[in-house]
mmCIF file of C-alpha atoms and ligand atoms in Angstrom:
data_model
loop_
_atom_site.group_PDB
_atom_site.id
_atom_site.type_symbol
_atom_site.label_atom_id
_atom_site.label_comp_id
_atom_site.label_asym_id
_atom_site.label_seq_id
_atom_site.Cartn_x
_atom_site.Cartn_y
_atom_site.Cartn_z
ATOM 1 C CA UNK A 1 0.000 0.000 0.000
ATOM 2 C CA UNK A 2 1.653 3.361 -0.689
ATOM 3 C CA UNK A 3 1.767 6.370 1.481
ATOM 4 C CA UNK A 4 2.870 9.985 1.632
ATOM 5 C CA UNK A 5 6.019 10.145 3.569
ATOM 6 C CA UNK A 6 8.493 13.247 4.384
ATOM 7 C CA UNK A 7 11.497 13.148 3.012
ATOM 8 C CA UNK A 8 13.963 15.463 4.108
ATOM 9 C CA UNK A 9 15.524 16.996 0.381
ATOM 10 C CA UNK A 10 18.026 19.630 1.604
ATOM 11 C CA UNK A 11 19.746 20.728 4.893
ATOM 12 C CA UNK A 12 21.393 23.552 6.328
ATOM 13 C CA UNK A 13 23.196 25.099 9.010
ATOM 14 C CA UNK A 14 24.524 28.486 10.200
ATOM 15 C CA UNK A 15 27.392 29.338 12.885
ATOM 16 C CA UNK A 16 28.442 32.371 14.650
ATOM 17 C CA UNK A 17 31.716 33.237 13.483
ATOM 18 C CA UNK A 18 33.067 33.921 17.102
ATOM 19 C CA UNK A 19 34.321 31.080 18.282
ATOM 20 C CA UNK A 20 35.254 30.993 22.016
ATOM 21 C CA UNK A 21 38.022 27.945 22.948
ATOM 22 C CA UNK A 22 38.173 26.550 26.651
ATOM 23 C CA UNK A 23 41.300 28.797 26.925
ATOM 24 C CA UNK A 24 39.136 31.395 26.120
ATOM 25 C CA UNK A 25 36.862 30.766 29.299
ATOM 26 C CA UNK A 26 39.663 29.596 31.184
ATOM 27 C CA UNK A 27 39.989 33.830 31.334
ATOM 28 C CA UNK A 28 36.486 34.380 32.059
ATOM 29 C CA UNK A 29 36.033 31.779 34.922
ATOM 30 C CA UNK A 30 37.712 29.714 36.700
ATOM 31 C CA UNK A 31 38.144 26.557 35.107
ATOM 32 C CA UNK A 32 40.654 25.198 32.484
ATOM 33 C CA UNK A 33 40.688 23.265 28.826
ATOM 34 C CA UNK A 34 41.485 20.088 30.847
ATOM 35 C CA UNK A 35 38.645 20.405 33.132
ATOM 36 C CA UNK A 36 35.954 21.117 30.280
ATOM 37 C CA UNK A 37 37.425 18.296 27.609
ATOM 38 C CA UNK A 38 37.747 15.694 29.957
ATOM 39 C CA UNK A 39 34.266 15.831 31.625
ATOM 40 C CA UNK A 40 32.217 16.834 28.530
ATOM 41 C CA UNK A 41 34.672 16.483 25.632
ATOM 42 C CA UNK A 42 33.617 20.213 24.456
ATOM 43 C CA UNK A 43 36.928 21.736 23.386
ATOM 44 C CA UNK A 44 35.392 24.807 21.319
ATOM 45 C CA UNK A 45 31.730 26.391 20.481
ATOM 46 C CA UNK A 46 30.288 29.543 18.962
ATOM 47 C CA UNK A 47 28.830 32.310 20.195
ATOM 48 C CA UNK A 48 26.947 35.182 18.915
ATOM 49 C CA UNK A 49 28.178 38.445 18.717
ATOM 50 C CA UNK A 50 26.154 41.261 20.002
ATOM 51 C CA UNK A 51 23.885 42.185 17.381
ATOM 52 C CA UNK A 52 23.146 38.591 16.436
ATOM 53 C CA UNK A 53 19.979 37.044 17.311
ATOM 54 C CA UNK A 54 18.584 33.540 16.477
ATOM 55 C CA UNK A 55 16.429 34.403 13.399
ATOM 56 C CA UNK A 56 19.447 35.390 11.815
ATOM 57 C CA UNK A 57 21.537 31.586 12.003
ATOM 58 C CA UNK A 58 17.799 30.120 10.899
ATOM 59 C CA UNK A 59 17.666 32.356 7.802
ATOM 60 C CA UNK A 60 21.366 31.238 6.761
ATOM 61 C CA UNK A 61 20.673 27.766 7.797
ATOM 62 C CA UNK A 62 17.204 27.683 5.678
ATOM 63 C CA UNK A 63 18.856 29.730 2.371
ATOM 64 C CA UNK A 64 21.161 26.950 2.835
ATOM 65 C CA UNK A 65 19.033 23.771 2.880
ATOM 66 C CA UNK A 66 16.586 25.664 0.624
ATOM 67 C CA UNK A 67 19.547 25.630 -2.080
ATOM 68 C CA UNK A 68 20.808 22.204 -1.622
ATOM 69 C CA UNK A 69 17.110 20.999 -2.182
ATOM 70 C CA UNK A 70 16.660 23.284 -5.250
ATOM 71 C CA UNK A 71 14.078 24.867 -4.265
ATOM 72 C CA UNK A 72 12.685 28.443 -3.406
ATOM 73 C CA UNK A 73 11.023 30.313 -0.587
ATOM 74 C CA UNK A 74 7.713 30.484 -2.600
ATOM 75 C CA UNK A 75 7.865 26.674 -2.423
ATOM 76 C CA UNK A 76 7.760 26.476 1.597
ATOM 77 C CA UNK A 77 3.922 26.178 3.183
ATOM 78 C CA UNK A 78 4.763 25.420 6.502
ATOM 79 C CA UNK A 79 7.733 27.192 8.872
ATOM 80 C CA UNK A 80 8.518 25.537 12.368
ATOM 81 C CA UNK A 81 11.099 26.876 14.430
ATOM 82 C CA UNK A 82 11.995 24.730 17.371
ATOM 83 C CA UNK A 83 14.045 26.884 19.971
ATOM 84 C CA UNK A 84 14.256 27.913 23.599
ATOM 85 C CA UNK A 85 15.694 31.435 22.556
ATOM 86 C CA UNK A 86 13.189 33.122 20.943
ATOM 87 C CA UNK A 87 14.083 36.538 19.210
ATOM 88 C CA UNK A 88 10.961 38.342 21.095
ATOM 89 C CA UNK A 89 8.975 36.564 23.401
ATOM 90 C CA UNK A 90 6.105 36.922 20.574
ATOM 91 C CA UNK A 91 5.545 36.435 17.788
ATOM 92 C CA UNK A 92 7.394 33.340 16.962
ATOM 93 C CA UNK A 93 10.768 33.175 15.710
ATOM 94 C CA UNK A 94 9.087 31.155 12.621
ATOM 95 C CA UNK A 95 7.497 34.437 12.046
ATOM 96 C CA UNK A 96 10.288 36.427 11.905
ATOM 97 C CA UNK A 97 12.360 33.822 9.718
ATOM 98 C CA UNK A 98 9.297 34.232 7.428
ATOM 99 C CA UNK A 99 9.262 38.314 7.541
ATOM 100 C CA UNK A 100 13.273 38.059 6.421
ATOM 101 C CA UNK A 101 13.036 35.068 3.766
ATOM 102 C CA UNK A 102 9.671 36.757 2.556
ATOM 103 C CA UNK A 103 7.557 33.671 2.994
ATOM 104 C CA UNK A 104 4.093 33.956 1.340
ATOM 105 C CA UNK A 105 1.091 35.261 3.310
ATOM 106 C CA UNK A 106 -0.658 32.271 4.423
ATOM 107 C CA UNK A 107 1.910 29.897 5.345
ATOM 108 C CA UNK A 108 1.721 28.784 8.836
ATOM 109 C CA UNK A 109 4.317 29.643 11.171
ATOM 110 C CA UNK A 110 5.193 28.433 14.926
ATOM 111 C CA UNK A 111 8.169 27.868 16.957
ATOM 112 C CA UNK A 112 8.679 24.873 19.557
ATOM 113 C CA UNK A 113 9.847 24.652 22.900
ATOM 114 C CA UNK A 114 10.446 21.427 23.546
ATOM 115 C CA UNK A 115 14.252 21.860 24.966
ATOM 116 C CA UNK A 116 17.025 19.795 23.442
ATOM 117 C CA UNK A 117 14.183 17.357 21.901
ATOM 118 C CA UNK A 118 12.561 20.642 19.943
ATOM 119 C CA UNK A 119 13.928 19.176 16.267
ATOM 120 C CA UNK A 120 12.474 15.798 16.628
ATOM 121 C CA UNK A 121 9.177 17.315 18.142
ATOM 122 C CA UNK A 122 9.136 19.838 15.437
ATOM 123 C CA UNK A 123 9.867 17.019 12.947
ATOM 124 C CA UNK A 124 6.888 14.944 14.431
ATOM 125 C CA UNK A 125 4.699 17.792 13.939
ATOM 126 C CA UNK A 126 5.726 18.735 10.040
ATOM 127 C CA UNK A 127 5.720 15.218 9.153
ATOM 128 C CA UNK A 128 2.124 14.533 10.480
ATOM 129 C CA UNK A 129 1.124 17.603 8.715
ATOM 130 C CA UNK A 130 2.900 16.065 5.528
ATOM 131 C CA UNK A 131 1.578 12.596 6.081
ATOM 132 C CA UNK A 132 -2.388 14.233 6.042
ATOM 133 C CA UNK A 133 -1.398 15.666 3.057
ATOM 134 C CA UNK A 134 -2.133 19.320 4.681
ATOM 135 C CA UNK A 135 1.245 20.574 3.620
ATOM 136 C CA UNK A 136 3.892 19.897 0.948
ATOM 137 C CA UNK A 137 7.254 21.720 1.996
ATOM 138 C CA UNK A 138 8.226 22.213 5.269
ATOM 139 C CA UNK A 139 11.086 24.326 6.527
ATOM 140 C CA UNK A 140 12.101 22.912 9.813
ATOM 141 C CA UNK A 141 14.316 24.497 11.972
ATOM 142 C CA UNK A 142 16.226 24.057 15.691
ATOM 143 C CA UNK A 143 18.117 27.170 16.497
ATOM 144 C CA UNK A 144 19.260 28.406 19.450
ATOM 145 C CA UNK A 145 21.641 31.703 21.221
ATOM 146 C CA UNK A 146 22.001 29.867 24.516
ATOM 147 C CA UNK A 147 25.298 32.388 25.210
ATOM 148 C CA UNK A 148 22.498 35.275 25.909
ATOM 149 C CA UNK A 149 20.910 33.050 28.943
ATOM 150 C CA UNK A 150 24.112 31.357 30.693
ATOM 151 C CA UNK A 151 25.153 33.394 33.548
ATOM 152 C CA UNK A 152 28.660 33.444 32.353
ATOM 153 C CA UNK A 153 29.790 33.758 35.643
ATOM 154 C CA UNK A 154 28.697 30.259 36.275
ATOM 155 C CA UNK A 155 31.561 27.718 35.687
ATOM 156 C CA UNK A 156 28.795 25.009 36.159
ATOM 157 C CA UNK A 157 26.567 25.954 32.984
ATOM 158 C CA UNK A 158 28.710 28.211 31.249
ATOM 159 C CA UNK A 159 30.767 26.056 29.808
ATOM 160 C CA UNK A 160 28.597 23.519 28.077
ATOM 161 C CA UNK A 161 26.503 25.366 25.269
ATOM 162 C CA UNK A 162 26.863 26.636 22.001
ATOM 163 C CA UNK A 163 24.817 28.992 20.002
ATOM 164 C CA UNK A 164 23.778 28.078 15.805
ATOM 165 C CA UNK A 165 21.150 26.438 13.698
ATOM 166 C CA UNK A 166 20.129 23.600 11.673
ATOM 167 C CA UNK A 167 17.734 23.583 8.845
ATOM 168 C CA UNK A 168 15.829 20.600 6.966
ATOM 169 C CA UNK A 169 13.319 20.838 4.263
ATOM 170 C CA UNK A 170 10.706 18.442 3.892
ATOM 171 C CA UNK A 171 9.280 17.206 1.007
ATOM 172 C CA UNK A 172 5.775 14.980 0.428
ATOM 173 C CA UNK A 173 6.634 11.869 -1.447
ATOM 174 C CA UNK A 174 4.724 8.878 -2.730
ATOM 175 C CA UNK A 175 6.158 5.777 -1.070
ATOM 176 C CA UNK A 176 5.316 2.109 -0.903
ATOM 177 C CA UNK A 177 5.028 2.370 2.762
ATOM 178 C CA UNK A 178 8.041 -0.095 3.516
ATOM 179 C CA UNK A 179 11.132 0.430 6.121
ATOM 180 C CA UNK A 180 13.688 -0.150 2.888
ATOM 181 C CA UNK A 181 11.571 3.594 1.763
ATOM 182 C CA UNK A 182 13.473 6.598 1.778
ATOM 183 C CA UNK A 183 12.174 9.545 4.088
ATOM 184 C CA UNK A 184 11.119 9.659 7.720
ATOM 185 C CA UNK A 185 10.102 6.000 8.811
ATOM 186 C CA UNK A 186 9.058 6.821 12.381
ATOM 187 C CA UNK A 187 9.096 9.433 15.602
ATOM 188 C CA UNK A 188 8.520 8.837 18.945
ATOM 189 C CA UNK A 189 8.390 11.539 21.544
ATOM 190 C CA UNK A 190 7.886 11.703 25.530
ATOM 191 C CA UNK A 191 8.054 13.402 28.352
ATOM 192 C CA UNK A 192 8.020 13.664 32.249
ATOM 193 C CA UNK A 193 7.177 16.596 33.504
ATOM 194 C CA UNK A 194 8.356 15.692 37.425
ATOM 195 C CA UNK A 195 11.647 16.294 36.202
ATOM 196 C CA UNK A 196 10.210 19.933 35.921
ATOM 197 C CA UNK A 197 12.905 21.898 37.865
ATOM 198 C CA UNK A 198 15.913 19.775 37.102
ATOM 199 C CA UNK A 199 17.011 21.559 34.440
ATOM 200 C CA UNK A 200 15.325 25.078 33.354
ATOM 201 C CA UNK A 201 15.645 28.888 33.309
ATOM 202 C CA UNK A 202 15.561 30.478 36.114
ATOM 203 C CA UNK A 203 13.004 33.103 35.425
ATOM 204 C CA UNK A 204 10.147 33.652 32.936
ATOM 205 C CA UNK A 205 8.180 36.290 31.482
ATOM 206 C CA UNK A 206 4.641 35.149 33.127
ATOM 207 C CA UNK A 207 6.833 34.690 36.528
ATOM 208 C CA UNK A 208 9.246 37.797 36.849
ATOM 209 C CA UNK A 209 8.937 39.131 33.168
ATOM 210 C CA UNK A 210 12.784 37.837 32.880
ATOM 211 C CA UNK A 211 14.119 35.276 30.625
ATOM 212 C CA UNK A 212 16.858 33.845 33.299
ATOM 213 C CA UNK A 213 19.742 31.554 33.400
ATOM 214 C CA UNK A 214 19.842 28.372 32.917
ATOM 215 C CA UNK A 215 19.808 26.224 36.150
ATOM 216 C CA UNK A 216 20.650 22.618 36.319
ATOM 217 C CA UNK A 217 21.406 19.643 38.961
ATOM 218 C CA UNK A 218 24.024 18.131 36.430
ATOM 219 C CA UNK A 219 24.113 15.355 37.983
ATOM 220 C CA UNK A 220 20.725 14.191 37.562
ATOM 221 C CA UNK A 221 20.615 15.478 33.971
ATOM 222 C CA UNK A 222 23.672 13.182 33.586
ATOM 223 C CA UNK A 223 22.201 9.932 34.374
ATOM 224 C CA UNK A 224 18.610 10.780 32.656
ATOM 225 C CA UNK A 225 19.904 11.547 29.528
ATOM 226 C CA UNK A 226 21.399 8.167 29.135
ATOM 227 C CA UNK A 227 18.486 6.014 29.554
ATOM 228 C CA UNK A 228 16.023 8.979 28.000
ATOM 229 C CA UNK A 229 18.672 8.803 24.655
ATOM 230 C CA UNK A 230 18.917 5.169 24.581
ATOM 231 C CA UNK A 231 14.722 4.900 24.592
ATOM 232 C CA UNK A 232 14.666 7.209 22.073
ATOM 233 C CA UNK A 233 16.874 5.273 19.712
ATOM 234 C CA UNK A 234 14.830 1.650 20.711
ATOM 235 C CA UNK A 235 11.287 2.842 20.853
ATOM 236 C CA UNK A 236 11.956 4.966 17.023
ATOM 237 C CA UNK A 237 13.686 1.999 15.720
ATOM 238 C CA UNK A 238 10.956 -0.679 16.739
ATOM 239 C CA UNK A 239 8.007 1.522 15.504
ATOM 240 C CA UNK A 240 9.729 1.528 12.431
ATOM 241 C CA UNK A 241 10.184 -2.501 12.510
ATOM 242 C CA UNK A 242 14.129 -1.713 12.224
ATOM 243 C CA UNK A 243 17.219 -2.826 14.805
ATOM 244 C CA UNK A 244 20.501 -1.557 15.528
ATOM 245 C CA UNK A 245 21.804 -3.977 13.036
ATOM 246 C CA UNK A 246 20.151 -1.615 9.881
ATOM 247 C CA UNK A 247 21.161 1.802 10.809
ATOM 248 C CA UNK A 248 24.394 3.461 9.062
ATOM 249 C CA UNK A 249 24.752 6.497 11.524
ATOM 250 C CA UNK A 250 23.455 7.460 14.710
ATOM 251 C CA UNK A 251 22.713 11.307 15.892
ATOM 252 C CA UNK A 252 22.949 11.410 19.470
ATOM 253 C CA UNK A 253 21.830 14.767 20.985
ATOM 254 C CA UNK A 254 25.203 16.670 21.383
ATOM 255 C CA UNK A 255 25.459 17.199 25.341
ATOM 256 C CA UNK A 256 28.117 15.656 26.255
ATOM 257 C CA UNK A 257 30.917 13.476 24.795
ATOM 258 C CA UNK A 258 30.587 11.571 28.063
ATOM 259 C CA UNK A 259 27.011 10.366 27.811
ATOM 260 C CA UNK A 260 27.309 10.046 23.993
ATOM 261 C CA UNK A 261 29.841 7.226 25.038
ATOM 262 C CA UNK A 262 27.613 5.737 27.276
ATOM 263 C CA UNK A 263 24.552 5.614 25.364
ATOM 264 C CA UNK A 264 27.142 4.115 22.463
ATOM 265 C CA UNK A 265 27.961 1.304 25.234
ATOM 266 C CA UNK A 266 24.453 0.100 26.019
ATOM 267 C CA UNK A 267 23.255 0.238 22.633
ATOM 268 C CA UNK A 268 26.607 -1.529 21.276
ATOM 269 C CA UNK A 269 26.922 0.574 18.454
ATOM 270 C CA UNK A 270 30.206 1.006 16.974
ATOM 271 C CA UNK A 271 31.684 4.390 17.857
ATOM 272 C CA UNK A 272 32.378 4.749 13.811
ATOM 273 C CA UNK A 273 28.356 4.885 13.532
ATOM 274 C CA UNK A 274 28.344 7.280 16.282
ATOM 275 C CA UNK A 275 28.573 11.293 14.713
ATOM 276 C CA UNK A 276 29.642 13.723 17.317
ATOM 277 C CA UNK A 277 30.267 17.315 17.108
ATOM 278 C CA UNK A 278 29.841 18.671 20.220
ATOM 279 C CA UNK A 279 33.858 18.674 20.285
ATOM 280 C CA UNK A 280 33.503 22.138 18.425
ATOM 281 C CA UNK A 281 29.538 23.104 18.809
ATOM 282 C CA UNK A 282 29.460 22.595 22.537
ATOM 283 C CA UNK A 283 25.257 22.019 23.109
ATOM 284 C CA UNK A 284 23.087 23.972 21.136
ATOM 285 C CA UNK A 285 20.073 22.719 22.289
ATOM 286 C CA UNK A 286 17.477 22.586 19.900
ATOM 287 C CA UNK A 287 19.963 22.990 17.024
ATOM 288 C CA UNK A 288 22.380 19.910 17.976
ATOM 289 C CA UNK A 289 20.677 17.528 15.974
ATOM 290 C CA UNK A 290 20.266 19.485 12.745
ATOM 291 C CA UNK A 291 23.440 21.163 12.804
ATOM 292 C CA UNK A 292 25.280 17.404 13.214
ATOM 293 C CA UNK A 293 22.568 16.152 9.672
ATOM 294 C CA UNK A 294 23.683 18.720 8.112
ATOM 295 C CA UNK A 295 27.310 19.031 8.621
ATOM 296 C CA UNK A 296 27.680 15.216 8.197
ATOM 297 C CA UNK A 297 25.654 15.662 4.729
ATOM 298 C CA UNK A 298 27.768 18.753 3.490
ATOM 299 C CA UNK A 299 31.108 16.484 4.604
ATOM 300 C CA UNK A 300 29.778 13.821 2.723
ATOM 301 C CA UNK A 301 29.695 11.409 5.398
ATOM 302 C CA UNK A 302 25.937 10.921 5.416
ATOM 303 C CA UNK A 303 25.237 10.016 1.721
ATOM 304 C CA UNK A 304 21.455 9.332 0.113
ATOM 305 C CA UNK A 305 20.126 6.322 1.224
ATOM 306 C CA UNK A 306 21.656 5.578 4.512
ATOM 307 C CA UNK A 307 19.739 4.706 7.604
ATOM 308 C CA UNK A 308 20.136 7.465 10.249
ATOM 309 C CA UNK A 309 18.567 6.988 13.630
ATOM 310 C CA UNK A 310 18.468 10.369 16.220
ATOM 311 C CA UNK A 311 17.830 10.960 19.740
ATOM 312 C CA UNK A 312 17.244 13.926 21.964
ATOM 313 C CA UNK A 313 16.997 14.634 25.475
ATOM 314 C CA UNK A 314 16.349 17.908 27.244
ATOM 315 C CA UNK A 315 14.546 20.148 29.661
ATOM 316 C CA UNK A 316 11.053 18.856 30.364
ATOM 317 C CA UNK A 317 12.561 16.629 30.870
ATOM 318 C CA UNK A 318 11.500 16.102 26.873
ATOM 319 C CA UNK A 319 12.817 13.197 24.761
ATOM 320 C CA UNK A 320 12.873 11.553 21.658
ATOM 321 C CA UNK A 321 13.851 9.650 18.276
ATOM 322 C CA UNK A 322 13.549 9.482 14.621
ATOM 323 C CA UNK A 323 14.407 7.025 11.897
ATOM 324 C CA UNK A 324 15.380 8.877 8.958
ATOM 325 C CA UNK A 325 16.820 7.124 5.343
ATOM 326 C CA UNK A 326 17.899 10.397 3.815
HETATM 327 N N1 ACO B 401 35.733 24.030 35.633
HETATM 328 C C1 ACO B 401 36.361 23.545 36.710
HETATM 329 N N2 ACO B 401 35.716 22.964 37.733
HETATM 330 C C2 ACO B 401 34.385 22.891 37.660
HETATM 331 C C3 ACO B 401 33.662 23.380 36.549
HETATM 332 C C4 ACO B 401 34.403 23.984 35.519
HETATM 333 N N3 ACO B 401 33.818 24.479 34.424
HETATM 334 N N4 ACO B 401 32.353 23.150 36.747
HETATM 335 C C5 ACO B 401 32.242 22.522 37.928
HETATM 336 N N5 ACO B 401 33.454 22.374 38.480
HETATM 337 C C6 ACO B 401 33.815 21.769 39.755
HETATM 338 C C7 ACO B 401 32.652 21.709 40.697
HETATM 339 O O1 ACO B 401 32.550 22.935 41.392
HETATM 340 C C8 ACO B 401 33.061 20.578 41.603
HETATM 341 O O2 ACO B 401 33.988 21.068 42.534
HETATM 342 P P1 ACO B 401 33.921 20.604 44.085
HETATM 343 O O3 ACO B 401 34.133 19.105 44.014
HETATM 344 O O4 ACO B 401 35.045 21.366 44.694
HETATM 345 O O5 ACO B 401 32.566 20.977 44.538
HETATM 346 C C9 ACO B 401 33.827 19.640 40.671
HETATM 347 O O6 ACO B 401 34.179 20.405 39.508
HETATM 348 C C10 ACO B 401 33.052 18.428 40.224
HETATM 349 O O7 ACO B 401 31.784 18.850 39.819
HETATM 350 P P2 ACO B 401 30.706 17.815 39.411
HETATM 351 O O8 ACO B 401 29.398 18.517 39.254
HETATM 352 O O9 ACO B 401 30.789 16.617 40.304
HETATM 353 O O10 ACO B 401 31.238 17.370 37.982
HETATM 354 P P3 ACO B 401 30.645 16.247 37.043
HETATM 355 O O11 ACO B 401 31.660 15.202 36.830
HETATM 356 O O12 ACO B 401 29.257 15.829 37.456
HETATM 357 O O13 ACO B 401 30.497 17.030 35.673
HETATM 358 C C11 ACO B 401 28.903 18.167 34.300
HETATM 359 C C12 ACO B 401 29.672 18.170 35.604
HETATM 360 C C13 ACO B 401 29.878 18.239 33.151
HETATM 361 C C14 ACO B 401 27.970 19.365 34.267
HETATM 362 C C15 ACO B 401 28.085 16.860 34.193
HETATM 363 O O14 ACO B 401 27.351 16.643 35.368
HETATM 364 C C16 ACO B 401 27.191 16.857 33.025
HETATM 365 O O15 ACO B 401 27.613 16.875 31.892
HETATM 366 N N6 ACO B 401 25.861 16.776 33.234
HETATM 367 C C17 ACO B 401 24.930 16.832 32.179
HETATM 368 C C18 ACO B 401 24.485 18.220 32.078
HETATM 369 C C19 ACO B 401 24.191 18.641 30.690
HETATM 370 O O16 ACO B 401 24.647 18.115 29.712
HETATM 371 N N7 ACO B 401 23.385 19.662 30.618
HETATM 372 C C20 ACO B 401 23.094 20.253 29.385
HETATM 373 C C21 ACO B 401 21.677 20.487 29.205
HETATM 374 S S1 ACO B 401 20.795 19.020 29.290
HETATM 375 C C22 ACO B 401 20.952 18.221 27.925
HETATM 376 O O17 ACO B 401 21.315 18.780 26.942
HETATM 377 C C23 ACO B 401 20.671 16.787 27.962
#
């Protein structure tokens, strides 16, 4: 039986030329390159420089994936900007993306927040849209300037995230409706909300019309995120009637190089399936996914036709996978 399925055409990714190295921090807090690599394996990320908001890394990351899947703003009908740092607090960042590019009027337009899990729970939402046949091109987006809410005299926080974006366009497709099908084969996505305070901003506009730090027990985050990740690599693979024996790459939410490893273990993938960037893009939330698809498709690493499976885990807590053959 055939079905519509998305299937993700051309991606893209933007990063802020300022690139700040452990060193770098080692002058701005107390802590040191040795510190940092060891315990999270982050050696460099990049920040925004003043003046630089996050509509402007989605616009470069969506010219981007728009070119590399030929096609055009006019073509988009659906924008979807998952992110925890909007530009304003309204309208959406999707809105704003759309007032630059010059989307259409009429084509929907929302941002996210699901945390680090906002591109596979943006995902889930275009490709539903897709799969009703509602929409035909969506522009999907996880972006993020974390550097404007870490208290950068925090050693604790400071030091782990990145700012950037990463852009996918999805395309409607006829398919046969198997798992050897190109396109997105399944999504899962969860959450618990009782993990609530474990990991979150500090302030909020409806609570002291602030946007706040971010404020995490580690710890805790730590050993969540292994057994969140590893679900969301099982429960996306089984929905699509696939096992850890099909995929060609796995896209671990970029946190830490630490939990990567141990999410790697349990699962007994090879570490050669494993892509990690978070080396040189610390974690940029919502954009740590995309930005890895699309850097590992620009490198040439990812090429049409393998089997990708991604995971997320973040604030929510929120979690996730998807089962992708690009
Ligand atoms: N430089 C030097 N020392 C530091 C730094 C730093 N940047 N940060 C903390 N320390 C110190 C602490 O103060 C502590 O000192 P003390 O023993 O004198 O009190 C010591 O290092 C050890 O601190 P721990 O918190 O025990 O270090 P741990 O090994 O747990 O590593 C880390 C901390 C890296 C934050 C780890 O818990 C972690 O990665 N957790 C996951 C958090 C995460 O990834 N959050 C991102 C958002 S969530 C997500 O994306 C899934």
């Amino acid at each position: 039986m055939s079905q519509i399925r998305s299937h993700i055409v051309g991606t893209g990714y933007s990063l802020p030329a300022k690139i700040l190295t452990n060193d770098d921090l080692s002058k701005i807090v107390e802590t040191s390159d040795e510190w940092i690599s060891t315990r999270t394996g982050i050696r460099s990320r990049h920040v925004a420089n003043d003046g630089e908001y996050t509509s402007d890394f989605c616009v470069k990351a969506a010219k981007m994936a728009l070119a590399n899947a030929g096609l055009t703003v006019e073509d988009i009908d659906f924008v979807i900007v998952a992110t925890v740092t909007p530009d304003n607090t309204f309208p959406s960042t999707a809105a704003k993306v759309g007032k630059i590019l010059g989307i259409r009027s009429g084509v929907a337009a929302m941002d996210v927040n699901a945390a680090c899990s906002g591109f596979v729970y943006a995902s889930q939402i275009a490709d539903n849209m897709i799969r009703l046949g509602q929409i035909k091109n969506a522009l999907v987006i996880g972006a993020e300037t974390l550097s404007r809410i870490v208290d950068w005299t925090d050693r604790n926080t400071c030091v782990l995230f990145g700012d950037g974006a990463g852009a996918a366009i999805f395309q409607a497709s006829e398919e046969q409706g198997k798992n050897t099908d190109r396109g997105i084969l399944s999504i899962k996505i969860f959450a618990d909300a009782s993990h609530y305070e474990t990991l979150c901003s500090d302030s909020g506009v409806s609570f002291n019309q602030k946007s706040g730090f971010v404020h995490m027990d580690g710890k805790e985050v730590f050993k969540m995120a292994i057994p969140s990740l590893v679900e969301g690599v099982e429960s996306s693979l089984k929905l699509a009637d696939l096992t850890l024996k099909d995929i060609d790459w796995y896209i671990p939410h970029q946190a830490n190089a630490r939990i990567i490893d141990s999410v790697a273990k349990k699962l007994e993938i090879d570490d050669s399936k494993v892509l990690v960037t978070v080396d040189h893009h610390g974690n940029t939330s919502a954009a740590s996914i995309p930005l890895a698809l699309a850097e590992s498709i620009e490198s040439g690493k990812i090429k049409k036709g393998d089997l990708v499976v991604m995971s997320s885990m973040g604030a929510g807590f929120t979690w996730g996978g998807m089962v992708v053959r690009i």
